[in-house]
mmCIF file of C-alpha atoms in Angstrom:
data_model
loop_
_atom_site.group_PDB
_atom_site.id
_atom_site.type_symbol
_atom_site.label_atom_id
_atom_site.label_comp_id
_atom_site.label_asym_id
_atom_site.label_seq_id
_atom_site.Cartn_x
_atom_site.Cartn_y
_atom_site.Cartn_z
ATOM 1 C CA UNK A 1 19.899 10.665 7.447
ATOM 2 C CA UNK A 2 20.008 12.603 10.931
ATOM 3 C CA UNK A 3 16.528 13.386 10.452
ATOM 4 C CA UNK A 4 15.476 9.777 10.282
ATOM 5 C CA UNK A 5 17.776 8.872 13.343
ATOM 6 C CA UNK A 6 16.090 11.487 15.622
ATOM 7 C CA UNK A 7 12.673 10.199 14.360
ATOM 8 C CA UNK A 8 13.517 6.811 15.706
ATOM 9 C CA UNK A 9 14.672 8.261 18.998
ATOM 10 C CA UNK A 10 11.288 9.938 19.446
ATOM 11 C CA UNK A 11 9.342 7.675 22.234
ATOM 12 C CA UNK A 12 7.355 4.982 20.647
ATOM 13 C CA UNK A 13 7.991 5.591 16.963
ATOM 14 C CA UNK A 14 10.468 2.629 16.532
ATOM 15 C CA UNK A 15 8.116 0.485 18.230
ATOM 16 C CA UNK A 16 4.919 1.605 16.287
ATOM 17 C CA UNK A 17 6.902 1.070 12.852
ATOM 18 C CA UNK A 18 8.120 -2.137 13.659
ATOM 19 C CA UNK A 19 4.691 -3.649 14.822
ATOM 20 C CA UNK A 20 2.722 -2.047 11.811
ATOM 21 C CA UNK A 21 5.433 -3.353 9.466
ATOM 22 C CA UNK A 22 5.216 -6.591 10.985
ATOM 23 C CA UNK A 23 1.354 -6.533 10.545
ATOM 24 C CA UNK A 24 1.401 -5.729 7.223
ATOM 25 C CA UNK A 25 4.256 -8.124 6.166
ATOM 26 C CA UNK A 26 1.756 -10.708 4.785
ATOM 27 C CA UNK A 27 0.667 -8.159 2.105
ATOM 28 C CA UNK A 28 4.046 -8.585 0.359
ATOM 29 C CA UNK A 29 3.672 -12.239 0.480
ATOM 30 C CA UNK A 30 -0.363 -12.736 0.032
ATOM 31 C CA UNK A 31 -0.539 -11.510 -3.588
ATOM 32 C CA UNK A 32 2.474 -13.676 -4.949
ATOM 33 C CA UNK A 33 1.674 -16.694 -3.048
ATOM 34 C CA UNK A 34 -2.169 -16.688 -4.169
ATOM 35 C CA UNK A 35 -0.864 -16.074 -7.782
ATOM 36 C CA UNK A 36 1.304 -19.442 -7.083
ATOM 37 C CA UNK A 37 -1.192 -21.254 -5.424
ATOM 38 C CA UNK A 38 -4.277 -20.497 -8.076
ATOM 39 C CA UNK A 39 -1.865 -20.786 -11.214
ATOM 40 C CA UNK A 40 -0.605 -24.097 -10.017
ATOM 41 C CA UNK A 41 -4.178 -25.440 -8.727
ATOM 42 C CA UNK A 42 -5.755 -24.317 -12.217
ATOM 43 C CA UNK A 43 -2.733 -24.035 -14.653
ATOM 44 C CA UNK A 44 -3.836 -20.491 -15.834
ATOM 45 C CA UNK A 45 -2.586 -17.006 -15.067
ATOM 46 C CA UNK A 46 -5.762 -15.656 -16.041
ATOM 47 C CA UNK A 47 -7.646 -17.405 -13.390
ATOM 48 C CA UNK A 48 -4.787 -16.474 -10.673
ATOM 49 C CA UNK A 49 -5.236 -13.034 -11.965
ATOM 50 C CA UNK A 50 -8.761 -13.050 -11.565
ATOM 51 C CA UNK A 51 -8.460 -14.250 -7.589
ATOM 52 C CA UNK A 52 -6.007 -11.637 -7.086
ATOM 53 C CA UNK A 53 -8.314 -9.025 -8.554
ATOM 54 C CA UNK A 54 -11.205 -10.046 -6.519
ATOM 55 C CA UNK A 55 -8.966 -10.202 -3.086
ATOM 56 C CA UNK A 56 -7.646 -6.513 -4.369
ATOM 57 C CA UNK A 57 -11.541 -5.529 -5.032
ATOM 58 C CA UNK A 58 -12.323 -6.588 -1.556
ATOM 59 C CA UNK A 59 -9.893 -4.641 0.093
ATOM 60 C CA UNK A 60 -10.733 -1.819 -2.066
ATOM 61 C CA UNK A 61 -14.272 -1.686 -0.817
ATOM 62 C CA UNK A 62 -13.440 -2.051 2.765
ATOM 63 C CA UNK A 63 -10.699 0.685 2.844
ATOM 64 C CA UNK A 64 -12.751 3.791 3.312
ATOM 65 C CA UNK A 65 -15.386 1.768 5.472
ATOM 66 C CA UNK A 66 -13.375 0.408 8.070
ATOM 67 C CA UNK A 67 -11.298 3.513 8.188
ATOM 68 C CA UNK A 68 -14.501 5.344 9.069
ATOM 69 C CA UNK A 69 -15.436 2.487 11.379
ATOM 70 C CA UNK A 70 -12.359 3.086 13.390
ATOM 71 C CA UNK A 71 -13.954 6.735 14.098
ATOM 72 C CA UNK A 72 -17.036 5.341 15.241
ATOM 73 C CA UNK A 73 -16.137 2.476 17.359
ATOM 74 C CA UNK A 74 -12.498 3.259 17.987
ATOM 75 C CA UNK A 75 -9.555 1.149 16.319
ATOM 76 C CA UNK A 76 -8.682 -1.921 18.517
ATOM 77 C CA UNK A 77 -12.289 -3.561 18.026
ATOM 78 C CA UNK A 78 -12.090 -3.227 14.213
ATOM 79 C CA UNK A 79 -8.683 -4.114 13.990
ATOM 80 C CA UNK A 80 -9.659 -7.337 15.956
ATOM 81 C CA UNK A 81 -12.805 -8.041 14.024
ATOM 82 C CA UNK A 82 -11.053 -7.929 10.633
ATOM 83 C CA UNK A 83 -7.934 -9.922 11.932
ATOM 84 C CA UNK A 84 -10.160 -12.858 12.898
ATOM 85 C CA UNK A 85 -12.252 -13.076 9.817
ATOM 86 C CA UNK A 86 -9.121 -12.358 7.538
ATOM 87 C CA UNK A 87 -7.168 -15.198 9.157
ATOM 88 C CA UNK A 88 -10.146 -17.735 8.508
ATOM 89 C CA UNK A 89 -10.433 -16.686 4.871
ATOM 90 C CA UNK A 90 -6.734 -17.131 4.261
ATOM 91 C CA UNK A 91 -6.846 -20.376 5.786
ATOM 92 C CA UNK A 92 -9.733 -21.606 3.621
ATOM 93 C CA UNK A 93 -7.841 -20.495 0.332
ATOM 94 C CA UNK A 94 -4.907 -22.428 1.368
ATOM 95 C CA UNK A 95 -6.610 -25.545 2.652
ATOM 96 C CA UNK A 96 -9.495 -26.193 0.486
ATOM 97 C CA UNK A 97 -8.992 -26.842 -3.399
ATOM 98 C CA UNK A 98 -11.883 -24.878 -5.100
ATOM 99 C CA UNK A 99 -13.294 -23.619 -8.824
ATOM 100 C CA UNK A 100 -11.738 -20.379 -9.836
ATOM 101 C CA UNK A 101 -15.472 -18.605 -8.895
ATOM 102 C CA UNK A 102 -15.286 -19.958 -5.336
ATOM 103 C CA UNK A 103 -11.612 -18.972 -4.630
ATOM 104 C CA UNK A 104 -12.534 -15.495 -5.972
ATOM 105 C CA UNK A 105 -15.557 -15.101 -3.314
ATOM 106 C CA UNK A 106 -13.266 -16.473 -0.517
ATOM 107 C CA UNK A 107 -10.728 -13.968 -1.929
ATOM 108 C CA UNK A 108 -12.973 -10.996 -1.930
ATOM 109 C CA UNK A 109 -14.033 -11.866 1.800
ATOM 110 C CA UNK A 110 -10.278 -12.020 2.683
ATOM 111 C CA UNK A 111 -9.842 -8.865 0.745
ATOM 112 C CA UNK A 112 -13.027 -7.356 2.656
ATOM 113 C CA UNK A 113 -11.648 -8.168 5.874
ATOM 114 C CA UNK A 114 -8.074 -7.163 5.552
ATOM 115 C CA UNK A 115 -7.116 -5.185 8.889
ATOM 116 C CA UNK A 116 -6.981 -1.278 8.322
ATOM 117 C CA UNK A 117 -3.462 -0.951 9.677
ATOM 118 C CA UNK A 118 -2.291 1.367 7.157
ATOM 119 C CA UNK A 119 -5.037 4.224 7.721
ATOM 120 C CA UNK A 120 -4.688 3.504 11.345
ATOM 121 C CA UNK A 121 -1.062 4.269 11.756
ATOM 122 C CA UNK A 122 -0.815 6.999 9.434
ATOM 123 C CA UNK A 123 -3.872 8.632 11.606
ATOM 124 C CA UNK A 124 -1.572 7.965 14.728
ATOM 125 C CA UNK A 125 1.534 9.381 13.418
ATOM 126 C CA UNK A 126 0.751 13.147 13.500
ATOM 127 C CA UNK A 127 -0.171 12.625 17.327
ATOM 128 C CA UNK A 128 3.479 11.118 18.200
ATOM 129 C CA UNK A 129 5.648 13.753 16.457
ATOM 130 C CA UNK A 130 5.965 17.449 16.012
ATOM 131 C CA UNK A 131 4.874 19.181 12.856
ATOM 132 C CA UNK A 132 8.481 19.527 11.372
ATOM 133 C CA UNK A 133 8.902 15.439 11.800
ATOM 134 C CA UNK A 134 5.594 14.483 10.012
ATOM 135 C CA UNK A 135 6.637 14.811 6.483
ATOM 136 C CA UNK A 136 10.038 12.942 7.081
ATOM 137 C CA UNK A 137 8.126 10.194 9.154
ATOM 138 C CA UNK A 138 5.920 9.643 6.048
ATOM 139 C CA UNK A 139 8.891 9.120 4.043
ATOM 140 C CA UNK A 140 10.732 6.703 6.542
ATOM 141 C CA UNK A 141 7.437 5.103 6.782
ATOM 142 C CA UNK A 142 6.897 4.857 2.750
ATOM 143 C CA UNK A 143 10.918 3.611 2.779
ATOM 144 C CA UNK A 144 10.514 0.999 5.451
ATOM 145 C CA UNK A 145 7.656 -0.597 4.078
ATOM 146 C CA UNK A 146 9.749 -1.716 1.078
ATOM 147 C CA UNK A 147 11.309 -4.174 3.396
ATOM 148 C CA UNK A 148 8.006 -6.253 3.013
ATOM 149 C CA UNK A 149 8.645 -5.953 -0.636
ATOM 150 C CA UNK A 150 12.304 -7.030 -0.573
ATOM 151 C CA UNK A 151 11.879 -10.003 1.872
ATOM 152 C CA UNK A 152 8.167 -11.190 1.189
ATOM 153 C CA UNK A 153 8.520 -12.152 -2.563
ATOM 154 C CA UNK A 154 11.998 -14.251 -1.639
ATOM 155 C CA UNK A 155 10.587 -15.868 1.192
ATOM 156 C CA UNK A 156 7.111 -16.514 -0.578
ATOM 157 C CA UNK A 157 8.916 -17.985 -3.545
ATOM 158 C CA UNK A 158 11.203 -20.199 -1.456
ATOM 159 C CA UNK A 159 8.263 -21.352 0.312
ATOM 160 C CA UNK A 160 6.329 -22.039 -2.640
ATOM 161 C CA UNK A 161 9.441 -23.925 -4.543
ATOM 162 C CA UNK A 162 10.950 -25.903 -1.820
ATOM 163 C CA UNK A 163 7.558 -26.874 -0.056
ATOM 164 C CA UNK A 164 4.392 -25.889 -1.154
ATOM 165 C CA UNK A 165 2.405 -22.997 -2.100
ATOM 166 C CA UNK A 166 -0.102 -23.637 0.897
ATOM 167 C CA UNK A 167 2.915 -23.363 3.031
ATOM 168 C CA UNK A 168 3.777 -20.151 1.778
ATOM 169 C CA UNK A 169 -0.004 -18.683 2.362
ATOM 170 C CA UNK A 170 0.086 -20.522 5.824
ATOM 171 C CA UNK A 171 3.000 -18.577 6.553
ATOM 172 C CA UNK A 172 1.886 -15.391 5.701
ATOM 173 C CA UNK A 173 -1.652 -16.268 7.571
ATOM 174 C CA UNK A 174 1.094 -16.747 10.779
ATOM 175 C CA UNK A 175 2.354 -13.228 10.359
ATOM 176 C CA UNK A 176 -0.692 -11.634 10.203
ATOM 177 C CA UNK A 177 -1.635 -13.073 13.521
ATOM 178 C CA UNK A 178 1.285 -12.072 15.100
ATOM 179 C CA UNK A 179 1.847 -8.626 13.944
ATOM 180 C CA UNK A 180 -1.715 -7.496 14.101
ATOM 181 C CA UNK A 181 -1.673 -8.806 17.671
ATOM 182 C CA UNK A 182 1.351 -6.708 18.235
ATOM 183 C CA UNK A 183 0.166 -3.876 16.532
ATOM 184 C CA UNK A 184 -3.059 -3.858 18.381
ATOM 185 C CA UNK A 185 -1.533 -4.314 21.898
ATOM 186 C CA UNK A 186 0.518 -0.895 21.106
ATOM 187 C CA UNK A 187 -0.325 1.925 23.632
ATOM 188 C CA UNK A 188 -1.141 4.135 21.096
ATOM 189 C CA UNK A 189 -3.606 2.237 19.586
ATOM 190 C CA UNK A 190 -5.769 2.862 22.253
ATOM 191 C CA UNK A 191 -4.531 6.143 23.124
ATOM 192 C CA UNK A 192 -5.240 7.930 19.739
ATOM 193 C CA UNK A 193 -8.742 8.717 19.427
ATOM 194 C CA UNK A 194 -10.098 9.656 15.777
ATOM 195 C CA UNK A 195 -13.004 12.077 16.146
ATOM 196 C CA UNK A 196 -16.289 11.259 14.197
ATOM 197 C CA UNK A 197 -16.480 12.609 10.751
ATOM 198 C CA UNK A 198 -19.782 14.534 10.649
ATOM 199 C CA UNK A 199 -19.608 14.653 6.567
ATOM 200 C CA UNK A 200 -20.734 12.061 4.508
ATOM 201 C CA UNK A 201 -19.087 8.831 3.540
ATOM 202 C CA UNK A 202 -16.825 9.666 0.490
ATOM 203 C CA UNK A 203 -17.038 13.553 0.727
ATOM 204 C CA UNK A 204 -13.330 13.903 1.761
ATOM 205 C CA UNK A 205 -12.645 13.046 -2.031
ATOM 206 C CA UNK A 206 -14.140 16.229 -2.788
ATOM 207 C CA UNK A 207 -10.667 17.764 -1.805
ATOM 208 C CA UNK A 208 -8.470 17.695 -4.650
ATOM 209 C CA UNK A 209 -5.257 16.511 -3.101
ATOM 210 C CA UNK A 210 -7.052 13.538 -1.883
ATOM 211 C CA UNK A 211 -8.653 12.831 -5.216
ATOM 212 C CA UNK A 212 -5.051 13.532 -6.805
ATOM 213 C CA UNK A 213 -3.417 11.021 -4.548
ATOM 214 C CA UNK A 214 -6.078 8.199 -5.234
ATOM 215 C CA UNK A 215 -5.780 8.293 -8.874
ATOM 216 C CA UNK A 216 -2.030 8.541 -9.241
ATOM 217 C CA UNK A 217 -1.859 5.563 -6.443
ATOM 218 C CA UNK A 218 -4.061 3.790 -8.698
ATOM 219 C CA UNK A 219 -1.967 3.926 -11.588
ATOM 220 C CA UNK A 220 1.324 3.587 -9.625
ATOM 221 C CA UNK A 221 0.039 0.162 -7.921
ATOM 222 C CA UNK A 222 -1.687 -1.006 -10.983
ATOM 223 C CA UNK A 223 2.007 -0.881 -12.488
ATOM 224 C CA UNK A 224 3.599 -2.491 -9.701
ATOM 225 C CA UNK A 225 0.838 -5.407 -9.909
ATOM 226 C CA UNK A 226 1.312 -5.885 -13.581
ATOM 227 C CA UNK A 227 4.926 -5.807 -13.018
ATOM 228 C CA UNK A 228 4.847 -8.869 -10.359
ATOM 229 C CA UNK A 229 2.538 -10.770 -12.477
ATOM 230 C CA UNK A 230 4.783 -10.447 -15.502
ATOM 231 C CA UNK A 231 8.196 -11.297 -13.431
ATOM 232 C CA UNK A 232 6.596 -14.487 -12.370
ATOM 233 C CA UNK A 233 5.303 -15.300 -15.723
ATOM 234 C CA UNK A 234 8.600 -14.604 -17.511
ATOM 235 C CA UNK A 235 10.632 -17.194 -14.918
ATOM 236 C CA UNK A 236 8.178 -19.742 -14.349
ATOM 237 C CA UNK A 237 6.474 -20.912 -11.397
ATOM 238 C CA UNK A 238 9.475 -22.676 -10.044
ATOM 239 C CA UNK A 239 12.075 -19.915 -11.068
ATOM 240 C CA UNK A 240 13.839 -18.400 -8.211
ATOM 241 C CA UNK A 241 14.726 -15.488 -9.989
ATOM 242 C CA UNK A 242 11.263 -14.037 -9.751
ATOM 243 C CA UNK A 243 11.689 -13.202 -5.916
ATOM 244 C CA UNK A 244 14.753 -11.839 -6.743
ATOM 245 C CA UNK A 245 13.845 -9.573 -9.473
ATOM 246 C CA UNK A 246 11.306 -8.517 -7.197
ATOM 247 C CA UNK A 247 13.080 -7.841 -3.919
ATOM 248 C CA UNK A 248 15.477 -5.982 -6.361
ATOM 249 C CA UNK A 249 12.308 -3.676 -7.615
ATOM 250 C CA UNK A 250 11.681 -3.208 -3.647
ATOM 251 C CA UNK A 251 15.327 -2.295 -2.777
ATOM 252 C CA UNK A 252 15.083 0.533 -5.267
ATOM 253 C CA UNK A 253 12.301 1.803 -3.596
ATOM 254 C CA UNK A 254 14.135 1.733 -0.265
ATOM 255 C CA UNK A 255 17.072 3.397 -1.811
ATOM 256 C CA UNK A 256 14.834 6.096 -3.469
ATOM 257 C CA UNK A 257 12.691 6.728 -0.309
ATOM 258 C CA UNK A 258 15.898 6.821 2.045
ATOM 259 C CA UNK A 259 17.530 9.355 -0.517
ATOM 260 C CA UNK A 260 14.932 11.683 -1.607
ATOM 261 C CA UNK A 261 11.763 11.128 0.515
ATOM 262 C CA UNK A 262 12.637 13.856 2.956
ATOM 263 C CA UNK A 263 13.232 16.626 0.635
ATOM 264 C CA UNK A 264 10.866 19.661 0.262
ATOM 265 C CA UNK A 265 7.754 19.014 -1.633
ATOM 266 C CA UNK A 266 6.777 21.373 -4.081
ATOM 267 C CA UNK A 267 3.652 21.374 -6.817
ATOM 268 C CA UNK A 268 6.171 18.756 -9.359
ATOM 269 C CA UNK A 269 7.178 16.527 -6.835
ATOM 270 C CA UNK A 270 4.518 13.553 -7.433
ATOM 271 C CA UNK A 271 5.207 14.058 -11.132
ATOM 272 C CA UNK A 272 8.645 13.900 -11.060
ATOM 273 C CA UNK A 273 8.891 10.822 -8.934
ATOM 274 C CA UNK A 274 6.393 8.998 -11.182
ATOM 275 C CA UNK A 275 8.610 9.982 -14.186
ATOM 276 C CA UNK A 276 11.276 7.850 -12.727
ATOM 277 C CA UNK A 277 9.010 4.897 -12.282
ATOM 278 C CA UNK A 278 7.971 5.227 -15.966
ATOM 279 C CA UNK A 279 11.055 5.582 -17.221
ATOM 280 C CA UNK A 280 12.428 2.456 -15.836
ATOM 281 C CA UNK A 281 9.375 0.124 -16.557
ATOM 282 C CA UNK A 282 9.464 1.510 -20.337
ATOM 283 C CA UNK A 283 13.147 0.229 -20.556
ATOM 284 C CA UNK A 284 12.094 -3.243 -19.160
ATOM 285 C CA UNK A 285 9.918 -3.683 -22.401
ATOM 286 C CA UNK A 286 13.097 -4.109 -24.018
ATOM 287 C CA UNK A 287 14.218 -7.625 -23.166
ATOM 288 C CA UNK A 288 13.434 -10.334 -20.314
ATOM 289 C CA UNK A 289 16.834 -11.165 -19.528
ATOM 290 C CA UNK A 290 17.686 -11.264 -15.913
ATOM 291 C CA UNK A 291 20.324 -8.704 -15.678
ATOM 292 C CA UNK A 292 18.344 -6.214 -17.971
ATOM 293 C CA UNK A 293 15.331 -6.625 -15.779
ATOM 294 C CA UNK A 294 17.353 -6.119 -12.563
ATOM 295 C CA UNK A 295 18.703 -3.299 -13.746
ATOM 296 C CA UNK A 296 15.369 -1.431 -15.110
ATOM 297 C CA UNK A 297 13.470 -2.635 -11.935
ATOM 298 C CA UNK A 298 16.117 -0.878 -9.633
ATOM 299 C CA UNK A 299 15.655 2.491 -11.660
ATOM 300 C CA UNK A 300 11.926 2.075 -11.659
ATOM 301 C CA UNK A 301 11.666 1.449 -7.968
ATOM 302 C CA UNK A 302 13.537 4.669 -7.110
ATOM 303 C CA UNK A 303 10.650 6.548 -7.810
ATOM 304 C CA UNK A 304 8.035 4.510 -5.407
ATOM 305 C CA UNK A 305 8.532 5.223 -2.181
ATOM 306 C CA UNK A 306 9.267 9.027 -2.736
ATOM 307 C CA UNK A 307 5.922 9.094 -4.839
ATOM 308 C CA UNK A 308 4.140 7.135 -1.976
ATOM 309 C CA UNK A 309 5.438 9.757 0.662
ATOM 310 C CA UNK A 310 4.369 12.451 -1.210
ATOM 311 C CA UNK A 311 0.923 11.064 -1.436
ATOM 312 C CA UNK A 312 0.766 10.475 2.005
ATOM 313 C CA UNK A 313 2.021 14.066 2.968
ATOM 314 C CA UNK A 314 -0.401 16.132 0.667
ATOM 315 C CA UNK A 315 -3.521 13.804 2.003
ATOM 316 C CA UNK A 316 -2.475 14.896 5.487
ATOM 317 C CA UNK A 317 -2.116 18.603 5.135
ATOM 318 C CA UNK A 318 -5.141 18.585 3.067
ATOM 319 C CA UNK A 319 -7.843 16.969 5.438
ATOM 320 C CA UNK A 320 -9.159 17.322 9.106
ATOM 321 C CA UNK A 321 -7.849 15.058 11.763
ATOM 322 C CA UNK A 322 -11.137 13.571 11.775
ATOM 323 C CA UNK A 323 -11.213 12.978 8.013
ATOM 324 C CA UNK A 324 -7.548 11.543 7.913
ATOM 325 C CA UNK A 325 -8.592 7.434 8.232
ATOM 326 C CA UNK A 326 -11.144 7.717 5.811
ATOM 327 C CA UNK A 327 -8.964 9.769 3.282
ATOM 328 C CA UNK A 328 -6.443 7.299 3.614
ATOM 329 C CA UNK A 329 -8.898 4.644 3.335
ATOM 330 C CA UNK A 330 -9.925 5.964 -0.042
ATOM 331 C CA UNK A 331 -5.873 6.302 -1.162
ATOM 332 C CA UNK A 332 -5.843 2.741 -0.244
ATOM 333 C CA UNK A 333 -8.720 2.072 -2.128
ATOM 334 C CA UNK A 334 -7.423 3.584 -5.369
ATOM 335 C CA UNK A 335 -4.170 1.707 -4.976
ATOM 336 C CA UNK A 336 -5.921 -1.869 -4.326
ATOM 337 C CA UNK A 337 -8.306 -1.225 -7.535
ATOM 338 C CA UNK A 338 -5.075 -0.370 -9.402
ATOM 339 C CA UNK A 339 -3.678 -3.612 -7.979
ATOM 340 C CA UNK A 340 -7.015 -5.466 -9.219
ATOM 341 C CA UNK A 341 -7.029 -4.113 -12.518
ATOM 342 C CA UNK A 342 -3.241 -4.036 -13.210
ATOM 343 C CA UNK A 343 -3.143 -8.011 -12.328
ATOM 344 C CA UNK A 344 -6.080 -8.882 -13.966
ATOM 345 C CA UNK A 345 -4.957 -7.053 -17.628
ATOM 346 C CA UNK A 346 -1.686 -8.219 -17.041
ATOM 347 C CA UNK A 347 -2.844 -11.745 -16.587
ATOM 348 C CA UNK A 348 -4.866 -12.108 -19.560
ATOM 349 C CA UNK A 349 -2.470 -9.948 -21.735
ATOM 350 C CA UNK A 350 0.396 -13.047 -20.607
ATOM 351 C CA UNK A 351 -2.241 -15.727 -21.690
ATOM 352 C CA UNK A 352 -2.786 -14.043 -25.079
ATOM 353 C CA UNK A 353 0.779 -12.760 -25.961
ATOM 354 C CA UNK A 354 3.222 -13.826 -23.107
ATOM 355 C CA UNK A 355 5.429 -12.445 -20.459
ATOM 356 C CA UNK A 356 6.504 -9.289 -22.315
ATOM 357 C CA UNK A 357 2.999 -7.748 -22.638
ATOM 358 C CA UNK A 358 2.691 -7.607 -18.747
ATOM 359 C CA UNK A 359 5.935 -5.066 -18.869
ATOM 360 C CA UNK A 360 3.759 -3.043 -21.846
ATOM 361 C CA UNK A 361 0.557 -2.977 -19.149
ATOM 362 C CA UNK A 362 2.714 -1.942 -16.165
ATOM 363 C CA UNK A 363 4.712 0.921 -18.590
ATOM 364 C CA UNK A 364 1.275 2.017 -19.684
ATOM 365 C CA UNK A 365 -0.072 2.823 -16.190
ATOM 366 C CA UNK A 366 3.043 4.346 -14.958
ATOM 367 C CA UNK A 367 3.084 6.917 -18.113
ATOM 368 C CA UNK A 368 -0.941 7.633 -17.086
ATOM 369 C CA UNK A 369 0.648 8.326 -13.394
ATOM 370 C CA UNK A 370 2.894 11.052 -14.847
ATOM 371 C CA UNK A 371 0.270 12.493 -16.911
ATOM 372 C CA UNK A 372 -2.144 12.822 -14.255
ATOM 373 C CA UNK A 373 0.296 14.334 -11.678
ATOM 374 C CA UNK A 374 1.504 16.617 -14.490
ATOM 375 C CA UNK A 375 -1.956 17.886 -15.859
ATOM 376 C CA UNK A 376 -3.494 18.573 -12.283
ATOM 377 C CA UNK A 377 -0.508 19.797 -10.639
ATOM 378 C CA UNK A 378 -2.383 22.885 -9.580
ATOM 379 C CA UNK A 379 -4.301 20.309 -7.138
ATOM 380 C CA UNK A 380 -0.951 19.723 -5.679
ATOM 381 C CA UNK A 381 -0.205 21.855 -2.457
ATOM 382 C CA UNK A 382 2.974 23.306 -2.189
ATOM 383 C CA UNK A 383 4.655 22.062 1.205
ATOM 384 C CA UNK A 384 8.078 23.723 0.837
ATOM 385 C CA UNK A 385 7.334 26.082 3.513
ATOM 386 C CA UNK A 386 4.650 24.365 5.544
ATOM 387 C CA UNK A 387 4.155 21.194 7.614
ATOM 388 C CA UNK A 388 2.072 18.156 6.485
ATOM 389 C CA UNK A 389 -0.159 18.159 9.915
ATOM 390 C CA UNK A 390 -3.703 17.844 9.296
ATOM 391 C CA UNK A 391 -6.191 20.434 9.747
ATOM 392 C CA UNK A 392 -7.390 20.904 13.390
ATOM 393 C CA UNK A 393 -11.057 20.029 13.919
ATOM 394 C CA UNK A 394 -13.159 22.774 15.452
ATOM 395 C CA UNK A 395 -16.502 22.740 17.054
ATOM 396 C CA UNK A 396 -19.070 25.803 17.060
ATOM 397 C CA UNK A 397 -18.968 27.543 20.439
ATOM 398 C CA UNK A 398 -22.738 28.362 21.678
ATOM 399 C CA UNK A 399 -22.829 32.024 22.439
ATOM 400 C CA UNK A 400 -25.559 33.435 25.138
ATOM 401 C CA UNK A 401 -26.965 36.820 23.882
ATOM 402 C CA UNK A 402 -26.283 39.524 26.044
#
């Protein structure tokens, strides 16, 4: 814990973490709010899953593009443009009742314009701390973001049940505006310049650790998305228990991140962390009893933040600084495609066979993550005796012949 305390004393670190958490807080609200809203309007979890899938696909497409744009046009212009477009799209979903295809279309636009706060801040981090502090900072970031998933679902369910699903969506939209404005105004956002990458879009996926993090992130977040849909279906649209269970899931991740996230990262680190998630989700299949789900979600959650911290660290250590934003964009794309597919499959399985099927889907995704991380562990860099700083960019130097 002392390493985390010293990190927060570093100039600007606590402020930038708080700003980016506020800007990303709506991400912990919007998926559940959209799920509840569309299910309420169309009385179908499959329809709600399709809208969530369209939104996530939009984010997935935008991830590498908007991240790369930050190297071309700087962070602030890209963040401002995406924040404005995303706010308008979310407001339209909340205030205008539409058919499912129209909801999907607007959801796609909302996803395409989600502000790329996560790639931006993880590109900024290596410029704020020394190399020894970078891995603990990634862990602290992954752990702190669980506050989003602890409070977000609880607030969303409370607002949706006590007032309306429209209020839940508009509240998330308001927080998005406030948080993004705070983050965009942070001095580091204007101070850190991302060098323009000279490689083609997507070339960074040729680096095995980036591909490993992208595929494993796809499976991890796919499992989490299936859990979210399954929990809501298990306790009903008006059940406050769903928010509590999802909060416990996130609390487990917070505990795991603070307890294990700062430990040295060896070649089997990702597989071991994914194994904990898979065990918890597999146990959840046994029963949908509230207390059993609370226990199994706590167990599963313990591995999430540590797994994410490993992904961030192995990506950072494997790419040039000019490629970091795009690399994190691709990792985010993998996670968002996982969320889209996980929620969509879970929605159709629930409509066909009931809520327990969603937890089977979640467990299958998590077990897949364990298999991928184990089979391709040779792609996993050993960071036990090295730091996670990006590879410096170098330029050829012209030399005059003598």
